[in-house]
Short mmCIF file of N, CA and C in Angstrom, two decimals:
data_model
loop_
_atom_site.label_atom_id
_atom_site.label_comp_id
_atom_site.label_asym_id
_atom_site.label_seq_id
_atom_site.Cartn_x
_atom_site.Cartn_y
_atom_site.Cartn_z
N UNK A 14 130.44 -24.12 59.76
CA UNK A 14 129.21 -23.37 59.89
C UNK A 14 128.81 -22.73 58.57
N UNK A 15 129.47 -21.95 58.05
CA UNK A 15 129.51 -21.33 56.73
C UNK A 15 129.48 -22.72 55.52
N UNK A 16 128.60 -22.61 54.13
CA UNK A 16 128.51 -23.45 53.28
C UNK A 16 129.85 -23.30 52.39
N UNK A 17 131.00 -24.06 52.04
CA UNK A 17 132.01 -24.02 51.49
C UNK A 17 131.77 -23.97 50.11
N UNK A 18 132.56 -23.52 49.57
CA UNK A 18 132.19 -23.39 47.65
C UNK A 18 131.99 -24.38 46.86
N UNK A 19 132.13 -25.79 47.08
CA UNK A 19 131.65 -27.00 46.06
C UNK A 19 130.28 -27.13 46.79
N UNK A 20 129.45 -26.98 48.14
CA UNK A 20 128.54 -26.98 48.27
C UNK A 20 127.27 -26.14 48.00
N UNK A 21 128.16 -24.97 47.79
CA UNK A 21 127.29 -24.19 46.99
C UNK A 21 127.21 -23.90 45.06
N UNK A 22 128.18 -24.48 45.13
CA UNK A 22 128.48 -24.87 43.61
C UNK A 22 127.06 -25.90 42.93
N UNK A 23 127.40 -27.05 43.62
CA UNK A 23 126.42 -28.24 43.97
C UNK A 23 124.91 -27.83 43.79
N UNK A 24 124.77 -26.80 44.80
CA UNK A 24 123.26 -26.34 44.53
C UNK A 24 123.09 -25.41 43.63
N UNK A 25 123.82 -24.63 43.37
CA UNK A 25 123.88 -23.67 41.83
C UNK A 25 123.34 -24.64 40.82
N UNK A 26 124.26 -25.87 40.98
CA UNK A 26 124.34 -26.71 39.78
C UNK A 26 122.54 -27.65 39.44
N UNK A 27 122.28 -27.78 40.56
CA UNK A 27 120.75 -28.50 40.87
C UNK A 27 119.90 -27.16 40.46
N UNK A 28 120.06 -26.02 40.79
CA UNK A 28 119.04 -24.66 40.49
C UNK A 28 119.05 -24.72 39.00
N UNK A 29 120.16 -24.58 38.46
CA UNK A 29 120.44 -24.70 37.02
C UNK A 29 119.52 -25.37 36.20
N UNK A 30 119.88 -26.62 36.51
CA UNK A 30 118.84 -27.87 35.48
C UNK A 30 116.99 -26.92 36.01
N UNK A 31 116.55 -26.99 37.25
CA UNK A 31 115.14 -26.49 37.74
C UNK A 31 115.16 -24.92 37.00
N UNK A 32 115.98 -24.40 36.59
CA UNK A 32 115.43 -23.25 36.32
C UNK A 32 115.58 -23.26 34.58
N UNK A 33 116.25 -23.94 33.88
CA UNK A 33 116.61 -23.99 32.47
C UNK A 33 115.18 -24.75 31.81
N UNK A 34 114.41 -25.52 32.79
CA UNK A 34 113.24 -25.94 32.45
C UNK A 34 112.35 -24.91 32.41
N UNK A 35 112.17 -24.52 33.97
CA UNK A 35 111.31 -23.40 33.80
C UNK A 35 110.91 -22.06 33.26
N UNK A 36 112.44 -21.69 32.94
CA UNK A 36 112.47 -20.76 32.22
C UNK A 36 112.19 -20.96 30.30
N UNK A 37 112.50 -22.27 30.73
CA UNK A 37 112.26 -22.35 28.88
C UNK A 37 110.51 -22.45 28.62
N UNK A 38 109.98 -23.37 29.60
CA UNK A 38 108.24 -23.42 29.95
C UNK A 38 108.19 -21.85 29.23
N UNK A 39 108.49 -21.29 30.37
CA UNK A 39 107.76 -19.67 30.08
C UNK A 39 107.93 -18.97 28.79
N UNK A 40 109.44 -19.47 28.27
CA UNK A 40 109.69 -18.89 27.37
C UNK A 40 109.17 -18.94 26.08
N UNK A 41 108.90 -20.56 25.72
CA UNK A 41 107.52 -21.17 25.33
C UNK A 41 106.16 -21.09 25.00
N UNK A 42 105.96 -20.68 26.36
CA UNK A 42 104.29 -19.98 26.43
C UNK A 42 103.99 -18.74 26.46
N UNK A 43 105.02 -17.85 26.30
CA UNK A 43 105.05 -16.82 26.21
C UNK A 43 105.14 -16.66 24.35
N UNK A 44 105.95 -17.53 23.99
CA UNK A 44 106.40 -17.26 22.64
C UNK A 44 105.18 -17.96 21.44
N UNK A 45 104.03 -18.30 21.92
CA UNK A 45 102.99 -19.13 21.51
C UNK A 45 102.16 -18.32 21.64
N UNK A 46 102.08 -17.10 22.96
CA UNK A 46 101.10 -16.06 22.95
C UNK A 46 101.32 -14.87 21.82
N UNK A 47 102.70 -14.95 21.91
CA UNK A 47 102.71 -14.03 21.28
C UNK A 47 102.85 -14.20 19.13
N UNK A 48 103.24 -15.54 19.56
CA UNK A 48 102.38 -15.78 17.94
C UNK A 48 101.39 -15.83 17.64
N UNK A 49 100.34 -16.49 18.57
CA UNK A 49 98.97 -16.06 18.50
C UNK A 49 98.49 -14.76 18.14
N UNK A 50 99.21 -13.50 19.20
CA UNK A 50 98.85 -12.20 18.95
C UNK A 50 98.97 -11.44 17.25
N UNK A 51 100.13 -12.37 16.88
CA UNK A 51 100.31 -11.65 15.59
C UNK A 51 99.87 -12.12 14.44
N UNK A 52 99.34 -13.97 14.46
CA UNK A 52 98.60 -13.95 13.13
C UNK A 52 97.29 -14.27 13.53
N UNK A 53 96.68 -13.86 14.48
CA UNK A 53 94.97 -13.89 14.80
C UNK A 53 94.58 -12.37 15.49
N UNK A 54 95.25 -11.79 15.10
CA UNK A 54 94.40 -10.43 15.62
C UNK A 54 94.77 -9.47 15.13
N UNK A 55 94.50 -8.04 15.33
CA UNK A 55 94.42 -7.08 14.29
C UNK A 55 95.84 -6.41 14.93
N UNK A 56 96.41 -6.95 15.90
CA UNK A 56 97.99 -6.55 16.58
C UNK A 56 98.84 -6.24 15.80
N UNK A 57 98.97 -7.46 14.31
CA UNK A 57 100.01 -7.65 13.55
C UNK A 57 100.03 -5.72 12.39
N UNK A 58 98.75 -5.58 12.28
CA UNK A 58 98.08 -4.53 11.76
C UNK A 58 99.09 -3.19 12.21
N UNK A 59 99.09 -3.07 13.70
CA UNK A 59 99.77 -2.35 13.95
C UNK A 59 100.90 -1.40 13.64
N UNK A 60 101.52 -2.97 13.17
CA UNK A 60 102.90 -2.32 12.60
C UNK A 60 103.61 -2.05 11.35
N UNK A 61 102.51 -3.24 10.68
CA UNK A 61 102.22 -3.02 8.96
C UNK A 61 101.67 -2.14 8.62
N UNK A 62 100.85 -1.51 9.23
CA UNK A 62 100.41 -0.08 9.04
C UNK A 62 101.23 0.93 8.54
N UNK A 63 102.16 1.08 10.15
CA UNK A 63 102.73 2.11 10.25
C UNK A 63 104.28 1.88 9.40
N UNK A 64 104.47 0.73 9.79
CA UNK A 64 105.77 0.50 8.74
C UNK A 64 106.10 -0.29 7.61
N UNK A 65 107.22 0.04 6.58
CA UNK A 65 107.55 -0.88 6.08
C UNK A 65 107.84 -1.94 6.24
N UNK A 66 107.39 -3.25 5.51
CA UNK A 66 107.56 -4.54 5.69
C UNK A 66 108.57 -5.28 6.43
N UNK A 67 109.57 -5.18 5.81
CA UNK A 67 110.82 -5.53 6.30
C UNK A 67 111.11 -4.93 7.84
N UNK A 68 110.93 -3.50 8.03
CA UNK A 68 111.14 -2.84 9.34
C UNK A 68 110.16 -3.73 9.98
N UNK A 69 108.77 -3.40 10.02
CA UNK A 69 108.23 -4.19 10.36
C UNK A 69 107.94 -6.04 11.30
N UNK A 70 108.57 -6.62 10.19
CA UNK A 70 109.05 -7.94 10.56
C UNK A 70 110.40 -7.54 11.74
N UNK A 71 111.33 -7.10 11.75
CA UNK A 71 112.27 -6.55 12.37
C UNK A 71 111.70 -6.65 13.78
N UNK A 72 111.07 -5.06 13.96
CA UNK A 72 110.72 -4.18 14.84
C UNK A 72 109.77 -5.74 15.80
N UNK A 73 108.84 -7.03 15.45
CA UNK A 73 108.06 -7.96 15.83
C UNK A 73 109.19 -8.31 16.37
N UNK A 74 110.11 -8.75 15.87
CA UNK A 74 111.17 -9.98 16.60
C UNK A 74 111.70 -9.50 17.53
N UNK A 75 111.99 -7.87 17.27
CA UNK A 75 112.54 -7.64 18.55
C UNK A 75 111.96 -7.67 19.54
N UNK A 76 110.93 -7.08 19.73
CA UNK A 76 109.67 -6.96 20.64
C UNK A 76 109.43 -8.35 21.54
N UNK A 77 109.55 -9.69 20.49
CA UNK A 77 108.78 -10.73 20.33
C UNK A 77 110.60 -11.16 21.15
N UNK A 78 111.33 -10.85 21.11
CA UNK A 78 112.51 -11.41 21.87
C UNK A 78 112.35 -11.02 23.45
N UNK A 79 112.36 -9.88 23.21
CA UNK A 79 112.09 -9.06 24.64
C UNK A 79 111.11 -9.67 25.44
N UNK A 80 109.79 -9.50 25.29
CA UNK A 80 108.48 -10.30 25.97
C UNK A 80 109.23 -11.62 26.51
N UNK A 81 110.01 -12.19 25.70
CA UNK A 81 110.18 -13.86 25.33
C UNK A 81 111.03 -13.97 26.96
N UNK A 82 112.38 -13.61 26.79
CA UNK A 82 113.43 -13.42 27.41
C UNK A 82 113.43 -12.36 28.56
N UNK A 83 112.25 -11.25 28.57
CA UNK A 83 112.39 -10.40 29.80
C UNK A 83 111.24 -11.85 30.75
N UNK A 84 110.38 -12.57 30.11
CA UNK A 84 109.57 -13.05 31.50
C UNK A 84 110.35 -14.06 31.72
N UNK A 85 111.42 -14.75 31.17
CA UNK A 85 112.11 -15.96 31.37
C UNK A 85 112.92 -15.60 32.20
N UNK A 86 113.30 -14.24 32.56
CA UNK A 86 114.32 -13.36 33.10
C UNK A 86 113.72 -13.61 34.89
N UNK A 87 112.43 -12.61 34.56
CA UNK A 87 111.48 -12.64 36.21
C UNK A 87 111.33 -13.61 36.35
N UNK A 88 110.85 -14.93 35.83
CA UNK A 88 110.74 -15.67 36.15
C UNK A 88 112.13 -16.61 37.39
N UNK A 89 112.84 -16.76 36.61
CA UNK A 89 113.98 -16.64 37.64
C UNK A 89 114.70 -15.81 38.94
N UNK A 90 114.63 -14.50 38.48
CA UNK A 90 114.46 -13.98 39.66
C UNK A 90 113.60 -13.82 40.62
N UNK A 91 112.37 -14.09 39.90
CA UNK A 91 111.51 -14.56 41.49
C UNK A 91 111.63 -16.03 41.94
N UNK A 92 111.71 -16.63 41.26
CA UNK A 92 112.68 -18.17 41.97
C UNK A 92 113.52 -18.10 43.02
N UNK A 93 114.55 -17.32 42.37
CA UNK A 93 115.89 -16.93 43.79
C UNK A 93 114.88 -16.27 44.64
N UNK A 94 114.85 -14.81 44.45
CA UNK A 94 114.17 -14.13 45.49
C UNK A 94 112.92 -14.36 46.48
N UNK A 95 111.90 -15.23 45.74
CA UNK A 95 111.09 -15.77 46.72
C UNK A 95 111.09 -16.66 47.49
N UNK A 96 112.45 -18.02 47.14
CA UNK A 96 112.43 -19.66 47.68
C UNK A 96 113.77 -18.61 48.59
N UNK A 97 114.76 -17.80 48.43
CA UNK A 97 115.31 -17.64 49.48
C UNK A 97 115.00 -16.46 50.54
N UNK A 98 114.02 -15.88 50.68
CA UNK A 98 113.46 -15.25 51.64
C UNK A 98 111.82 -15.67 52.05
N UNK A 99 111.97 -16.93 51.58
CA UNK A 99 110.90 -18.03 52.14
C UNK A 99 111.10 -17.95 53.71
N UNK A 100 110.45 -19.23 54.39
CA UNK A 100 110.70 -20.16 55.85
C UNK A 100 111.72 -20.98 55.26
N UNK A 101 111.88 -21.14 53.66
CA UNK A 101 112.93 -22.32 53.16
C UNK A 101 114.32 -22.15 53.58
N UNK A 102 114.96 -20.62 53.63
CA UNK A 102 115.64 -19.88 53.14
C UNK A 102 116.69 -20.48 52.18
N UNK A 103 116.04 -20.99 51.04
CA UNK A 103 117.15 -20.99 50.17
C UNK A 103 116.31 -22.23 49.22
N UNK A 104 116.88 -21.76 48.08
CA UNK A 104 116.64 -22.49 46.61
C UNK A 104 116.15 -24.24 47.05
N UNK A 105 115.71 -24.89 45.95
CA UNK A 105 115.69 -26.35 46.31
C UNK A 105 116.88 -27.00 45.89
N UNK A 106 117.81 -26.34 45.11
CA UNK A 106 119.07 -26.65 45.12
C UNK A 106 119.98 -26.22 46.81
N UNK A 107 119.62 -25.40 47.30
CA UNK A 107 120.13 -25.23 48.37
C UNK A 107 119.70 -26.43 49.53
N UNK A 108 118.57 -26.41 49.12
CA UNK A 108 117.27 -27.30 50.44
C UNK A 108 118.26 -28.89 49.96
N UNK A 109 118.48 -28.75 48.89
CA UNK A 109 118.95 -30.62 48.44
C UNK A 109 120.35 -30.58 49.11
N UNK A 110 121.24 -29.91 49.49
CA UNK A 110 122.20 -29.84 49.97
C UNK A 110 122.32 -29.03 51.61
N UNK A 111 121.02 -29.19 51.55
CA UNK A 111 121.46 -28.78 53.39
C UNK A 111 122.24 -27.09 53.81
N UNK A 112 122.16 -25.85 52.89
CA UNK A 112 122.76 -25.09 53.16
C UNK A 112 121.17 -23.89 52.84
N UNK A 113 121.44 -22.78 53.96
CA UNK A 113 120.55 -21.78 53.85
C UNK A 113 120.97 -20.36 53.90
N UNK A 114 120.57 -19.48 53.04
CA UNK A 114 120.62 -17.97 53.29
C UNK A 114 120.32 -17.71 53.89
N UNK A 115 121.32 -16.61 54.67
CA UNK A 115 120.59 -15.86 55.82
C UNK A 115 121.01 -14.49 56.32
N UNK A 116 120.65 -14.06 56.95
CA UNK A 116 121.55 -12.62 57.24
C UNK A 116 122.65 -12.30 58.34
N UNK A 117 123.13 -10.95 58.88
CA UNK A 117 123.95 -10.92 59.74
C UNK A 117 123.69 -11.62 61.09
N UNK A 118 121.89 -11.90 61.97
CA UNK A 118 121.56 -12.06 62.44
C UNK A 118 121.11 -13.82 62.44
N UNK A 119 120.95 -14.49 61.29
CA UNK A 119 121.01 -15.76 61.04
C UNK A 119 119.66 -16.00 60.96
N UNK A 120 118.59 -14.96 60.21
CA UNK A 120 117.53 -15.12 60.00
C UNK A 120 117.18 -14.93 58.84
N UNK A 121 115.89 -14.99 58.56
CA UNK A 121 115.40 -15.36 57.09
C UNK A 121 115.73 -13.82 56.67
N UNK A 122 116.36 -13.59 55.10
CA UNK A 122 116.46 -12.43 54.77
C UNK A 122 115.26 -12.26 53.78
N UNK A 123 114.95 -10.81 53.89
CA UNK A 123 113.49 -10.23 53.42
C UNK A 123 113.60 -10.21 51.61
N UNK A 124 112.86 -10.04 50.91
CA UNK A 124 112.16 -10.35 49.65
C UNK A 124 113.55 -9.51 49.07
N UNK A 125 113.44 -7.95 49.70
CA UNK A 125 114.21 -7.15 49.02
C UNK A 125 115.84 -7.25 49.31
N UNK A 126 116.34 -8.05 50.15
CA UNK A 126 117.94 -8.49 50.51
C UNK A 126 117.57 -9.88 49.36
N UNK A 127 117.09 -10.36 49.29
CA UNK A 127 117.15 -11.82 48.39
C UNK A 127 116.93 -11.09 47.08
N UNK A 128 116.74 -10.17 46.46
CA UNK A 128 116.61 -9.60 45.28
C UNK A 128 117.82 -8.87 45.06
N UNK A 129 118.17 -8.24 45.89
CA UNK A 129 119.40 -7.60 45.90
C UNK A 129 120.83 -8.95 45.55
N UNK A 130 120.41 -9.48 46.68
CA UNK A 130 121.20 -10.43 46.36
C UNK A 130 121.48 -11.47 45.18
N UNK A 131 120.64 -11.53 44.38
CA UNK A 131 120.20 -11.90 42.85
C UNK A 131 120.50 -10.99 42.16
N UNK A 132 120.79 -9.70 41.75
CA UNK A 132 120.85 -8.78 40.91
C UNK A 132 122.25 -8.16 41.09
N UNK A 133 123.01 -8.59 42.06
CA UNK A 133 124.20 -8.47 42.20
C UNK A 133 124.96 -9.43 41.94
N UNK A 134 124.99 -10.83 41.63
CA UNK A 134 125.37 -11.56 40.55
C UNK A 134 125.76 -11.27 39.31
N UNK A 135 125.11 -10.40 38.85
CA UNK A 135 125.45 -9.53 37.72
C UNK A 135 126.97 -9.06 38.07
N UNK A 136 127.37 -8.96 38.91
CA UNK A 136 128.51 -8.37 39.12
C UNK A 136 129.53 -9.27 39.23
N UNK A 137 129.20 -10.15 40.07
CA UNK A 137 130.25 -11.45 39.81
C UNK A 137 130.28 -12.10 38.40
N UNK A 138 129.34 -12.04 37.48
CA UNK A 138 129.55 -12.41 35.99
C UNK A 138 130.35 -11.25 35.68
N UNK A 139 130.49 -10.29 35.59
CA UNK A 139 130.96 -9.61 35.18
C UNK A 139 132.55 -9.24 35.37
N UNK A 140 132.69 -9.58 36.68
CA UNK A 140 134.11 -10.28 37.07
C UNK A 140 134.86 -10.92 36.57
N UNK A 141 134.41 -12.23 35.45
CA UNK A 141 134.65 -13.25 35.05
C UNK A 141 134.38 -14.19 36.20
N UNK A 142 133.26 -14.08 37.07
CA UNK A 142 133.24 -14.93 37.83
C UNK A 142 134.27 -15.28 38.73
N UNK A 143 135.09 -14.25 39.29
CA UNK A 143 135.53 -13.96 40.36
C UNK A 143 134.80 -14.06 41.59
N UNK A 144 133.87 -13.40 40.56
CA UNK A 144 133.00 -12.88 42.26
C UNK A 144 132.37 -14.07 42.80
N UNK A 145 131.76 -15.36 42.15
CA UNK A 145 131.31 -16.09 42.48
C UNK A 145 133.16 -17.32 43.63
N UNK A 146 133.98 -16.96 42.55
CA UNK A 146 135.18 -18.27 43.35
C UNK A 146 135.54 -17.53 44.80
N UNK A 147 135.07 -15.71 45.33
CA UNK A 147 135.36 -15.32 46.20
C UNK A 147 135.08 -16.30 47.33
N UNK A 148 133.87 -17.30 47.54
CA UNK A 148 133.02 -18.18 48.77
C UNK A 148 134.08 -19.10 49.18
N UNK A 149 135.03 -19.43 47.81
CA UNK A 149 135.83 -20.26 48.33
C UNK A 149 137.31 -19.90 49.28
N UNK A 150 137.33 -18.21 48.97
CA UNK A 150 138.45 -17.75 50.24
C UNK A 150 138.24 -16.51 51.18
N UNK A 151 137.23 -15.87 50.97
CA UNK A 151 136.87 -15.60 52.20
C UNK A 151 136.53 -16.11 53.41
N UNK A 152 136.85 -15.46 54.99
CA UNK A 152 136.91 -15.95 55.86
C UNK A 152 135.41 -16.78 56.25
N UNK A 153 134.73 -15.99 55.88
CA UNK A 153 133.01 -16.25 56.23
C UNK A 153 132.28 -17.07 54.72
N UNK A 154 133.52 -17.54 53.64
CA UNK A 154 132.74 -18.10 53.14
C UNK A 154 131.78 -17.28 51.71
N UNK A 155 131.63 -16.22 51.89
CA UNK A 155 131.13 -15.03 51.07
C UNK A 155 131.79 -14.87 49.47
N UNK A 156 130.39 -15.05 48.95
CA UNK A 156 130.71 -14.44 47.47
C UNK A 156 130.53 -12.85 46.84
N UNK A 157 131.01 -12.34 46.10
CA UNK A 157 130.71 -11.35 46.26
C UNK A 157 129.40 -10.89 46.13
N UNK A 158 128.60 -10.94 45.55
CA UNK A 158 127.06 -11.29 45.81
C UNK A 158 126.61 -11.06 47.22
N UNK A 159 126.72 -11.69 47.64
CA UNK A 159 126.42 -12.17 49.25
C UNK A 159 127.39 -10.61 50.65
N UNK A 160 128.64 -10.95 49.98
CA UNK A 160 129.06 -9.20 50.35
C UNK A 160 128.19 -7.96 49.95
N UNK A 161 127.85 -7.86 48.85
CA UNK A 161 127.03 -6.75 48.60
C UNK A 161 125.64 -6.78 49.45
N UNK A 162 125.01 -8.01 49.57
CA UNK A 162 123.69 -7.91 49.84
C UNK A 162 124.06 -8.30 51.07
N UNK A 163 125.02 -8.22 52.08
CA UNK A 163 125.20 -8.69 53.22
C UNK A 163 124.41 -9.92 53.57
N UNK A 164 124.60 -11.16 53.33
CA UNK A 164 124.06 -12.45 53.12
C UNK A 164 125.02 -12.95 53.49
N UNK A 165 125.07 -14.29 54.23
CA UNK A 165 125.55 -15.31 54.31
C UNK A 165 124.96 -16.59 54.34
N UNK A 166 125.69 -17.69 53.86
CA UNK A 166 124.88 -18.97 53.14
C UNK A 166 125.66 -20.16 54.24
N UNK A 167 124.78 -20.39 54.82
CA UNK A 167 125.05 -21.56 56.17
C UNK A 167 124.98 -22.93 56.29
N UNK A 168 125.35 -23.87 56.54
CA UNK A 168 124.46 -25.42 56.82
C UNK A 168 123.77 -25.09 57.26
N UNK A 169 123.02 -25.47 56.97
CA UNK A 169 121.25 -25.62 57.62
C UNK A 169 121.21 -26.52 58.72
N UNK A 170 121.95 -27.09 59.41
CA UNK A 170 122.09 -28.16 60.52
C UNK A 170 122.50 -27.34 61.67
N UNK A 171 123.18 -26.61 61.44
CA UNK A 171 123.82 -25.30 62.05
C UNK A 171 122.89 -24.69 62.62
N UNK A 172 122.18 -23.74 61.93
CA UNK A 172 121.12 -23.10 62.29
C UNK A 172 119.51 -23.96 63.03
N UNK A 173 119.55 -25.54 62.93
CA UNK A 173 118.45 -25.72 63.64
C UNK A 173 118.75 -25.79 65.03
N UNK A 174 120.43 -26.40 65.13
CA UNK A 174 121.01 -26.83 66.41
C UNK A 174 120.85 -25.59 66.97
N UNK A 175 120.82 -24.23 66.91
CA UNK A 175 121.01 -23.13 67.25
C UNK A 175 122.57 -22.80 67.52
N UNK A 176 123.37 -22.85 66.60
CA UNK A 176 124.84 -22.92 66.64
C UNK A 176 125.94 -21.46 66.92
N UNK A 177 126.12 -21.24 67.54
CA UNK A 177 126.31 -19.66 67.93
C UNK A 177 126.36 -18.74 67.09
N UNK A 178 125.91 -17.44 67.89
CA UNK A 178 125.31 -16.27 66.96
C UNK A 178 126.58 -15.56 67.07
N UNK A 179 127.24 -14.16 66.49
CA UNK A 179 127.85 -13.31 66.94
C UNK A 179 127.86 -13.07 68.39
N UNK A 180 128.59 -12.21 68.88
CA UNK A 180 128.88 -11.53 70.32
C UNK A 180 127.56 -10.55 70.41
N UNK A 181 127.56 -9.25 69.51
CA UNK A 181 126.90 -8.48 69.35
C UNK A 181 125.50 -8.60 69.09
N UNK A 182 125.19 -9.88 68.27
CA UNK A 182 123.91 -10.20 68.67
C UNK A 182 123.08 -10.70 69.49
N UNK A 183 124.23 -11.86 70.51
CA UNK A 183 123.37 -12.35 71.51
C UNK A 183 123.09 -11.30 72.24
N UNK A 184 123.89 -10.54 72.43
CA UNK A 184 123.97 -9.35 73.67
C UNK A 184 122.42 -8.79 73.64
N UNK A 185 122.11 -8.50 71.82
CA UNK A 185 121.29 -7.50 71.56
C UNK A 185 119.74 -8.24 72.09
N UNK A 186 119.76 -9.77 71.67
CA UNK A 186 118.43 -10.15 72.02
C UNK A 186 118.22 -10.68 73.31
N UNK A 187 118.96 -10.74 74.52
CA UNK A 187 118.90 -11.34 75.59
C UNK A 187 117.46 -10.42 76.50
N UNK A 188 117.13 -11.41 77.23
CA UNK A 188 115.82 -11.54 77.87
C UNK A 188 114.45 -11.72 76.72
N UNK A 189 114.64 -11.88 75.54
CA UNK A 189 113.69 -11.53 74.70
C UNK A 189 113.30 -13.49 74.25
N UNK A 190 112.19 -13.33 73.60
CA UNK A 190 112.04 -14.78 73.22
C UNK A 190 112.77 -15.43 71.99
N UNK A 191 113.00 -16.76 72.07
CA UNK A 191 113.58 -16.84 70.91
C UNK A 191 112.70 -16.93 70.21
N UNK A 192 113.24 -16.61 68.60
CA UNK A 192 112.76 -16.68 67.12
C UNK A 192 112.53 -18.18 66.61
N UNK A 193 111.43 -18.46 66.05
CA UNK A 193 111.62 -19.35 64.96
C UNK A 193 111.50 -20.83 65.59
N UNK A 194 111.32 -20.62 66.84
CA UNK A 194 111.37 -22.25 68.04
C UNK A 194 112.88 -22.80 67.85
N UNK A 195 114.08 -21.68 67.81
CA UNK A 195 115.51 -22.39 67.75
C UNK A 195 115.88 -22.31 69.08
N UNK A 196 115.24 -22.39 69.92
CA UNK A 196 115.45 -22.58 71.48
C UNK A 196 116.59 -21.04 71.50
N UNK A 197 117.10 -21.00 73.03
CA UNK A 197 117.53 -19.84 73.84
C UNK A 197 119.25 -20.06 73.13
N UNK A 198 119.86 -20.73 72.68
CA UNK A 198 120.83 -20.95 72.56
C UNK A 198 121.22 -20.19 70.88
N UNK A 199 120.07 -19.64 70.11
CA UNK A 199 119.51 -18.90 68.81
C UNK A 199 119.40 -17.55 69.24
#
């Protein structure tokens, strides 16, 4: 039921190549605007003004890194965060391998659990990537990521069959309609 760690590896690995493009696109067109800004307009003025040359040139690149690399940044995180609190639930690296995010309840998790859940990655890098080999021995499958943001990452075959919920949840939705057209057995 739970997606095992080479399958989610797998789709990491497919997100990777889709996002190293896109992020470079942006990084690109971002980095073309912002050369534009500095030898066609009175922008560059700014800082030659106020500073010495050398500082100057400096103080651009950094700036000109930041712009570059903070939208290449969002850009990715709204990738994760929007394709997995889609109807998709989960990346097109996920969608290519048949596995979906979801929550305690086995439903689509909201903008701000899929962001959370992206920004807590940070933590499993920081691990040495511990946190990411956790999926492969926890009971449920869970990385640490996915612990923090209370997420779990499923076959997607699972969830259309309507494949059993917790105890505590069927209990909670009984007499009510099902969600999502996964029939009564969801």
């Amino acid at each position: 039921m739970h997606a095992g760690f080479w399958k989610r590896f797998f789709a990491n690995f497919i997100d990777g190549f889709i996002i190293f493009f896109v992020a470079r696109v942006t990084a690109m067109l971002f980095g073309l605007l912002i050369a534009t800004l500095m030898f066609e307009t009175a922008f560059i003025q700014f800082f030659f003004v106020r500073f010495e040359y050398r500082t100057a040139e400096i103080l651009l690149g950094i700036f000109s890194l930041t712009i570059i690399w903070g939208s290449a940044l969002c850009v990715v995180w709204l990738y994760y965060a929007i394709m997995e609190s889609s109807r998709f639930k989960g990346t097109l690296g996920k969608l290519a391998l048949g596995i979906a995010v979801v929550d305690e309840r086995f439903e689509k998790v909201s903008f701000g659990r899929a962001s959370a859940r992206y920004w807590s990655k940070c933590v499993s890098v920081v691990t040495l990537y511990i946190g990411f080999l956790m999926a492969g021995f926890t009971e449920k499958k869970q990385a640490l990521h996915d612990k923090i943001a209370n997420t779990y990452v499923v076959n997607k075959n699972m969830l259309e069959i309507g494949y059993h919920r917790p105890e505590s949840v069927q209990n909670s939705n009984e007499g009510q309609e099902p969600q999502d057209g996964l029939g009564p057995a969801y």
